[in-house]
mmCIF file of C-alpha atoms in Angstrom:
data_model
loop_
_atom_site.group_PDB
_atom_site.id
_atom_site.type_symbol
_atom_site.label_atom_id
_atom_site.label_comp_id
_atom_site.label_asym_id
_atom_site.label_seq_id
_atom_site.Cartn_x
_atom_site.Cartn_y
_atom_site.Cartn_z
ATOM 1 C CA MET A 1 20.344 -16.142 9.025
ATOM 2 C CA ASP A 2 21.784 -16.440 6.138
ATOM 3 C CA ALA A 3 18.530 -16.422 4.165
ATOM 4 C CA PHE A 4 18.426 -12.830 6.375
ATOM 5 C CA TRP A 5 21.551 -11.616 5.311
ATOM 6 C CA ALA A 6 21.100 -12.592 1.891
ATOM 7 C CA ALA A 7 18.175 -10.230 1.119
ATOM 8 C CA PRO A 8 18.346 -6.854 -0.055
ATOM 9 C CA PRO A 9 19.290 -4.133 2.507
ATOM 10 C CA VAL A 10 15.978 -1.548 2.685
ATOM 11 C CA ILE A 11 13.566 -4.937 2.821
ATOM 12 C CA ARG A 12 16.153 -6.674 5.313
ATOM 13 C CA THR A 13 16.189 -3.393 7.537
ATOM 14 C CA LEU A 14 12.719 -2.834 7.187
ATOM 15 C CA THR A 15 11.477 -6.864 8.541
ATOM 16 C CA ALA A 16 14.099 -6.377 11.465
ATOM 17 C CA LEU A 17 12.690 -3.111 12.524
ATOM 18 C CA THR A 18 9.191 -5.001 12.253
ATOM 19 C CA VAL A 19 10.057 -8.176 13.880
ATOM 20 C CA VAL A 20 11.533 -5.968 16.905
ATOM 21 C CA GLN A 21 8.658 -3.454 17.313
ATOM 22 C CA SER A 22 5.893 -6.225 17.120
ATOM 23 C CA ALA A 23 7.653 -8.428 19.429
ATOM 24 C CA LEU A 24 7.898 -5.529 21.720
ATOM 25 C CA MET A 25 4.414 -4.514 21.644
ATOM 26 C CA TYR A 26 2.551 -7.920 21.384
ATOM 27 C CA SER A 27 4.740 -8.908 24.550
ATOM 28 C CA GLY A 28 3.530 -6.209 26.701
ATOM 29 C CA LEU A 29 6.845 -4.279 26.934
ATOM 30 C CA VAL A 30 6.061 -0.814 24.806
ATOM 31 C CA SER A 31 2.411 0.045 24.400
ATOM 32 C CA PHE A 32 0.405 0.096 21.166
ATOM 33 C CA TYR A 33 -0.487 3.488 21.589
ATOM 34 C CA TRP A 34 3.051 4.542 19.915
ATOM 35 C CA ALA A 35 2.501 2.493 16.883
ATOM 36 C CA LEU A 36 -0.646 4.326 15.776
ATOM 37 C CA PHE A 37 -1.030 6.547 13.065
ATOM 38 C CA VAL A 38 -2.509 9.648 14.613
ATOM 39 C CA PRO A 39 -2.338 12.750 12.195
ATOM 40 C CA SER A 40 -3.201 15.029 14.936
ATOM 41 C CA LEU A 41 -0.085 14.108 17.271
ATOM 42 C CA ILE A 42 2.012 14.094 14.141
ATOM 43 C CA PHE A 43 1.165 17.969 13.620
ATOM 44 C CA SER A 44 0.746 18.623 17.115
ATOM 45 C CA TRP A 45 3.035 21.602 18.996
ATOM 46 C CA ARG A 46 5.071 18.827 20.313
ATOM 47 C CA PRO A 47 5.618 16.994 16.794
ATOM 48 C CA GLN A 48 5.847 13.265 17.127
ATOM 49 C CA ILE A 49 7.373 12.371 13.699
ATOM 50 C CA PHE A 50 8.223 8.652 14.789
ATOM 51 C CA ARG A 51 4.606 8.036 13.678
ATOM 52 C CA LEU A 52 5.159 8.512 10.440
ATOM 53 C CA VAL A 53 7.024 5.128 10.766
ATOM 54 C CA THR A 54 5.816 3.266 13.235
ATOM 55 C CA PRO A 55 2.156 2.186 12.088
ATOM 56 C CA PHE A 56 4.141 0.448 9.192
ATOM 57 C CA LEU A 57 6.169 -1.527 11.617
ATOM 58 C CA LEU A 58 3.221 -3.476 13.399
ATOM 59 C CA THR A 59 2.123 -6.856 12.303
ATOM 60 C CA GLY A 60 -1.226 -8.637 13.306
ATOM 61 C CA PRO A 61 -1.591 -10.727 16.459
ATOM 62 C CA ARG A 62 -0.905 -14.379 17.053
ATOM 63 C CA LEU A 63 0.065 -16.207 13.716
ATOM 64 C CA SER A 64 -0.536 -13.061 11.611
ATOM 65 C CA PHE A 65 2.834 -12.119 13.428
ATOM 66 C CA ILE A 66 4.607 -14.702 11.110
ATOM 67 C CA PHE A 67 2.546 -14.867 8.179
ATOM 68 C CA ASP A 68 2.924 -10.790 7.608
ATOM 69 C CA LEU A 69 6.744 -11.117 8.142
ATOM 70 C CA ILE A 70 6.880 -14.056 5.421
ATOM 71 C CA LEU A 71 4.846 -11.799 2.968
ATOM 72 C CA MET A 72 6.741 -8.304 4.000
ATOM 73 C CA TYR A 73 10.144 -10.304 3.170
ATOM 74 C CA ARG A 74 9.296 -12.386 0.463
ATOM 75 C CA TYR A 75 7.171 -9.732 -1.817
ATOM 76 C CA GLY A 76 9.628 -6.880 -0.792
ATOM 77 C CA SER A 77 12.563 -8.866 -1.540
ATOM 78 C CA ALA A 78 11.603 -9.912 -4.978
ATOM 79 C CA ALA A 79 10.373 -6.014 -5.506
ATOM 80 C CA GLU A 80 14.013 -4.558 -4.559
ATOM 81 C CA ARG A 81 15.878 -7.066 -6.484
ATOM 82 C CA SER A 82 13.912 -5.971 -9.483
ATOM 83 C CA MET A 83 14.985 -2.520 -9.155
ATOM 84 C CA ALA A 84 18.011 -0.819 -9.672
ATOM 85 C CA PRO A 85 20.300 0.335 -6.826
ATOM 86 C CA GLY A 86 18.535 2.748 -4.341
ATOM 87 C CA GLU A 87 15.072 2.600 -6.239
ATOM 88 C CA PHE A 88 13.269 0.459 -3.791
ATOM 89 C CA PHE A 89 14.232 2.955 -1.027
ATOM 90 C CA ILE A 90 12.567 6.003 -3.067
ATOM 91 C CA TYR A 91 9.718 3.704 -4.047
ATOM 92 C CA LEU A 92 9.173 2.708 -0.360
ATOM 93 C CA LEU A 93 9.038 6.401 0.299
ATOM 94 C CA PHE A 94 6.599 7.073 -2.481
ATOM 95 C CA VAL A 95 4.680 4.154 -1.540
ATOM 96 C CA ALA A 96 4.264 5.070 2.487
ATOM 97 C CA PHE A 97 3.504 8.543 1.827
ATOM 98 C CA SER A 98 0.671 7.632 -0.724
ATOM 99 C CA ILE A 99 -0.765 5.075 1.967
ATOM 100 C CA MET A 100 -0.382 7.457 4.942
ATOM 101 C CA LEU A 101 -2.392 10.139 2.733
ATOM 102 C CA THR A 102 -4.778 7.467 1.736
ATOM 103 C CA ALA A 103 -5.251 4.719 4.249
ATOM 104 C CA GLY A 104 -4.224 6.888 6.965
ATOM 105 C CA GLY A 105 -5.661 10.203 6.244
ATOM 106 C CA TYR A 106 -8.816 9.356 4.416
ATOM 107 C CA LEU A 107 -9.679 6.047 5.733
ATOM 108 C CA GLY A 108 -8.670 6.493 9.519
ATOM 109 C CA GLN A 109 -6.520 3.229 9.237
ATOM 110 C CA PRO A 110 -4.162 3.377 12.201
ATOM 111 C CA ILE A 111 -1.973 0.735 11.200
ATOM 112 C CA LEU A 112 -0.610 0.682 7.857
ATOM 113 C CA LEU A 113 1.693 -2.630 6.967
ATOM 114 C CA SER A 114 -1.237 -4.756 5.163
ATOM 115 C CA PRO A 115 -1.554 -2.093 2.374
ATOM 116 C CA LEU A 116 2.098 -1.708 2.188
ATOM 117 C CA ILE A 117 2.369 -5.332 2.146
ATOM 118 C CA MET A 118 -0.030 -5.181 -0.739
ATOM 119 C CA ALA A 119 1.937 -2.707 -2.493
ATOM 120 C CA PHE A 120 4.761 -5.225 -2.531
ATOM 121 C CA VAL A 121 2.293 -7.927 -3.944
ATOM 122 C CA TYR A 122 1.645 -5.585 -6.602
ATOM 123 C CA THR A 123 5.018 -4.729 -7.659
ATOM 124 C CA PHE A 124 5.868 -8.541 -7.743
ATOM 125 C CA SER A 125 2.994 -9.516 -9.595
ATOM 126 C CA GLN A 126 4.072 -6.906 -12.372
ATOM 127 C CA THR A 127 7.462 -7.370 -12.618
ATOM 128 C CA ASN A 128 7.067 -10.956 -12.630
ATOM 129 C CA ARG A 129 4.258 -11.106 -15.615
ATOM 130 C CA GLY A 130 3.866 -13.886 -17.935
ATOM 131 C CA THR A 131 4.383 -16.442 -15.092
ATOM 132 C CA LYS A 132 1.673 -18.115 -12.845
ATOM 133 C CA THR A 133 1.559 -18.494 -9.224
ATOM 134 C CA ARG A 134 -0.237 -20.974 -6.915
ATOM 135 C CA PHE A 135 -3.070 -19.347 -4.952
ATOM 136 C CA TRP A 136 -4.249 -22.338 -2.574
ATOM 137 C CA VAL A 137 -4.730 -25.002 -4.794
ATOM 138 C CA ILE A 138 -5.122 -23.239 -8.070
ATOM 139 C CA ASP A 139 -2.665 -21.835 -10.539
ATOM 140 C CA ILE A 140 -3.280 -18.392 -11.562
ATOM 141 C CA PRO A 141 -1.687 -15.613 -13.657
ATOM 142 C CA VAL A 142 0.714 -13.728 -11.156
ATOM 143 C CA VAL A 143 -1.036 -10.588 -12.092
ATOM 144 C CA LEU A 144 -4.008 -11.705 -10.605
ATOM 145 C CA LEU A 145 -2.232 -12.491 -7.310
ATOM 146 C CA PRO A 146 -3.162 -9.049 -5.584
ATOM 147 C CA TYR A 147 -6.807 -9.129 -6.376
ATOM 148 C CA ALA A 148 -6.909 -12.620 -5.296
ATOM 149 C CA MET A 149 -6.047 -11.504 -1.847
ATOM 150 C CA ILE A 150 -8.366 -8.955 -1.881
ATOM 151 C CA VAL A 151 -11.276 -11.292 -2.572
ATOM 152 C CA VAL A 152 -9.844 -13.125 0.368
ATOM 153 C CA GLY A 153 -9.801 -10.484 2.438
ATOM 154 C CA MET A 154 -12.993 -9.356 2.040
ATOM 155 C CA VAL A 155 -14.703 -12.586 2.616
ATOM 156 C CA MET A 156 -12.736 -12.428 6.078
ATOM 157 C CA ASN A 157 -12.386 -9.343 7.142
ATOM 158 C CA GLY A 158 -14.974 -6.795 5.380
ATOM 159 C CA TRP A 159 -14.882 -3.988 3.285
ATOM 160 C CA GLU A 160 -12.964 -1.939 5.507
ATOM 161 C CA HIS A 161 -9.970 -3.979 5.392
ATOM 162 C CA VAL A 162 -10.323 -4.245 1.635
ATOM 163 C CA LEU A 163 -10.364 -0.508 0.885
ATOM 164 C CA SER A 164 -7.249 -0.212 3.271
ATOM 165 C CA ASP A 165 -5.099 -2.806 1.003
ATOM 166 C CA LEU A 166 -6.373 -1.165 -2.020
ATOM 167 C CA THR A 167 -4.733 1.871 -1.536
ATOM 168 C CA GLY A 168 -0.996 -0.196 -0.912
ATOM 169 C CA ILE A 169 -2.126 -1.272 -5.017
ATOM 170 C CA VAL A 170 -2.873 2.151 -5.804
ATOM 171 C CA ALA A 171 0.182 3.614 -4.449
ATOM 172 C CA ALA A 172 2.014 1.028 -6.325
ATOM 173 C CA HIS A 173 0.580 1.469 -9.465
ATOM 174 C CA THR A 174 0.947 5.343 -9.066
ATOM 175 C CA TYR A 175 4.713 4.618 -8.991
ATOM 176 C CA ASP A 176 4.823 2.107 -11.779
ATOM 177 C CA PHE A 177 2.579 4.607 -14.011
ATOM 178 C CA LEU A 178 5.420 7.593 -13.288
ATOM 179 C CA THR A 179 8.684 6.026 -13.550
ATOM 180 C CA ARG A 180 7.670 3.118 -16.169
ATOM 181 C CA ILE A 181 4.547 3.125 -18.233
ATOM 182 C CA TYR A 182 4.101 6.921 -18.923
ATOM 183 C CA PRO A 183 7.913 7.258 -19.851
ATOM 184 C CA THR A 184 7.661 4.240 -21.991
ATOM 185 C CA PHE A 185 4.686 4.268 -23.711
ATOM 186 C CA GLY A 186 3.154 8.180 -23.458
ATOM 187 C CA GLY A 187 7.036 9.378 -24.260
ATOM 188 C CA GLY A 188 7.415 11.393 -21.296
ATOM 189 C CA ARG A 189 9.894 11.333 -18.589
ATOM 190 C CA ASN A 190 10.406 9.710 -15.224
ATOM 191 C CA PHE A 191 8.712 11.859 -12.674
ATOM 192 C CA ILE A 192 10.460 10.061 -9.926
ATOM 193 C CA PRO A 193 13.915 9.609 -10.502
ATOM 194 C CA VAL A 194 16.570 8.043 -8.123
ATOM 195 C CA PRO A 195 18.853 11.010 -6.605
ATOM 196 C CA ARG A 196 22.566 10.043 -7.596
ATOM 197 C CA PHE A 197 23.983 10.065 -4.131
ATOM 198 C CA VAL A 198 21.017 7.311 -3.056
ATOM 199 C CA GLU A 199 21.765 5.388 -6.064
ATOM 200 C CA ARG A 200 25.711 5.398 -5.500
ATOM 201 C CA TYR A 201 25.105 4.734 -1.442
ATOM 202 C CA PHE A 202 23.395 1.689 -2.492
ATOM 203 C CA THR A 203 25.721 0.594 -5.122
ATOM 204 C CA ASP A 204 28.730 0.926 -2.751
ATOM 205 C CA HIS A 205 27.119 -1.045 0.062
ATOM 206 C CA ASP A 206 25.357 -3.280 -1.574
ATOM 207 C CA PRO A 207 27.523 -4.673 -5.076
ATOM 208 C CA ASN A 208 25.366 -7.673 -5.465
ATOM 209 C CA SER A 209 21.888 -6.119 -5.718
ATOM 210 C CA GLY A 210 20.267 -6.092 -8.654
ATOM 211 C CA TYR A 211 21.355 -3.863 -11.301
ATOM 212 C CA ARG A 212 19.071 -2.137 -14.247
ATOM 213 C CA PRO A 213 20.811 0.541 -16.664
ATOM 214 C CA TYR A 214 20.500 4.300 -14.771
ATOM 215 C CA GLY A 215 17.688 6.276 -16.608
ATOM 216 C CA THR A 216 15.870 3.538 -18.676
ATOM 217 C CA ALA A 217 12.239 3.450 -17.906
ATOM 218 C CA SER A 218 11.584 -0.514 -18.441
ATOM 219 C CA ARG A 219 12.057 -3.111 -15.671
ATOM 220 C CA ALA A 220 13.122 -6.339 -16.968
ATOM 221 C CA PRO A 221 10.669 -9.172 -15.227
ATOM 222 C CA ARG A 222 12.447 -11.440 -13.329
ATOM 223 C CA PRO A 223 11.550 -15.083 -12.712
ATOM 224 C CA ALA A 224 9.300 -15.840 -9.576
ATOM 225 C CA GLU A 225 10.890 -17.343 -6.589
ATOM 226 C CA PRO A 226 10.095 -21.042 -6.183
ATOM 227 C CA SER A 227 9.129 -20.449 -2.366
ATOM 228 C CA SER A 228 5.633 -20.092 -0.755
ATOM 229 C CA ALA A 229 4.168 -18.161 1.894
ATOM 230 C CA SER A 230 0.976 -18.147 3.748
ATOM 231 C CA GLY A 231 -0.597 -14.783 4.953
ATOM 232 C CA SER A 232 -3.261 -14.253 7.436
ATOM 233 C CA SER A 233 -4.381 -11.170 5.991
ATOM 234 C CA TRP A 234 -5.482 -12.818 2.937
ATOM 235 C CA SER A 235 -5.070 -16.455 4.071
ATOM 236 C CA SER A 236 -3.564 -17.738 0.963
ATOM 237 C CA TRP A 237 -1.083 -19.981 -0.114
ATOM 238 C CA THR A 238 1.253 -18.935 -3.133
ATOM 239 C CA SER A 239 4.369 -20.398 -5.004
ATOM 240 C CA SER A 240 5.605 -19.009 -8.148
ATOM 241 C CA SER A 241 7.271 -20.878 -10.966
ATOM 242 C CA SER A 242 8.131 -19.413 -14.431
ATOM 243 C CA TRP A 243 6.405 -21.052 -17.192
ATOM 244 C CA ASN A 244 7.721 -19.231 -20.390
ATOM 245 C CA GLY A 245 11.722 -19.395 -19.355
ATOM 246 C CA ARG A 246 14.167 -20.430 -22.220
ATOM 247 C CA GLY A 247 17.611 -21.791 -21.520
ATOM 248 C CA ALA A 248 20.576 -19.891 -23.297
ATOM 249 C CA GLY A 249 20.623 -20.640 -26.726
ATOM 250 C CA ARG A 250 24.086 -22.556 -28.042
ATOM 251 C CA ARG A 251 25.380 -23.279 -31.471
ATOM 252 C CA LEU A 252 25.676 -26.652 -32.861
ATOM 253 C CA GLY A 253 28.593 -27.760 -34.647
#
């Protein structure tokens, strides 16, 4: 429980909701019907607004229940800690909306947790550039981790699963481009700023969250976490370690 409460607030809440909904549905207490993304029911005369959320809160069956939660918790926590207070909440809304349009609306996928996790993995890989991670039994640059998972997913689950996961990468990259790459290298503005009331709320309720000066476009990389996780969606074992960390300089004499 200490590890759970030590997690940032948004991913902690998201993980808890996923545990509850998935457990209720796989136990047979609640029908899977209520978790599916069905646009015609969302925009019906009696709109089922909950379907904007529930498709992101259902894991895979059996061992995937554990592995999906581990991946969500680990990479989501790392992504949230790399952002300013409240930014991960805005990031989550943007990425989830993009996935609904692409994986849900265009590809017709009823469950959207897998591309959301892939978005977290992509963001983790970008904020930890310059480090390496262990994928199965080999060390690879962390920026290649999402694509290594995509390859394994293609072998195990086919192209339909791969296309769905790719929408998560596209959504996360689009957010990164609009908030960091274009403002930093293109001289433009941040198109998705964090509203002041959101920033203030998360600053007040999560004083230990990672902080990055508000208004800057750069995102300082954090060292990768030493823990490891296994995902059924990609059947991968990954653990991260920094290869280029330096200690604080000290003056002699």
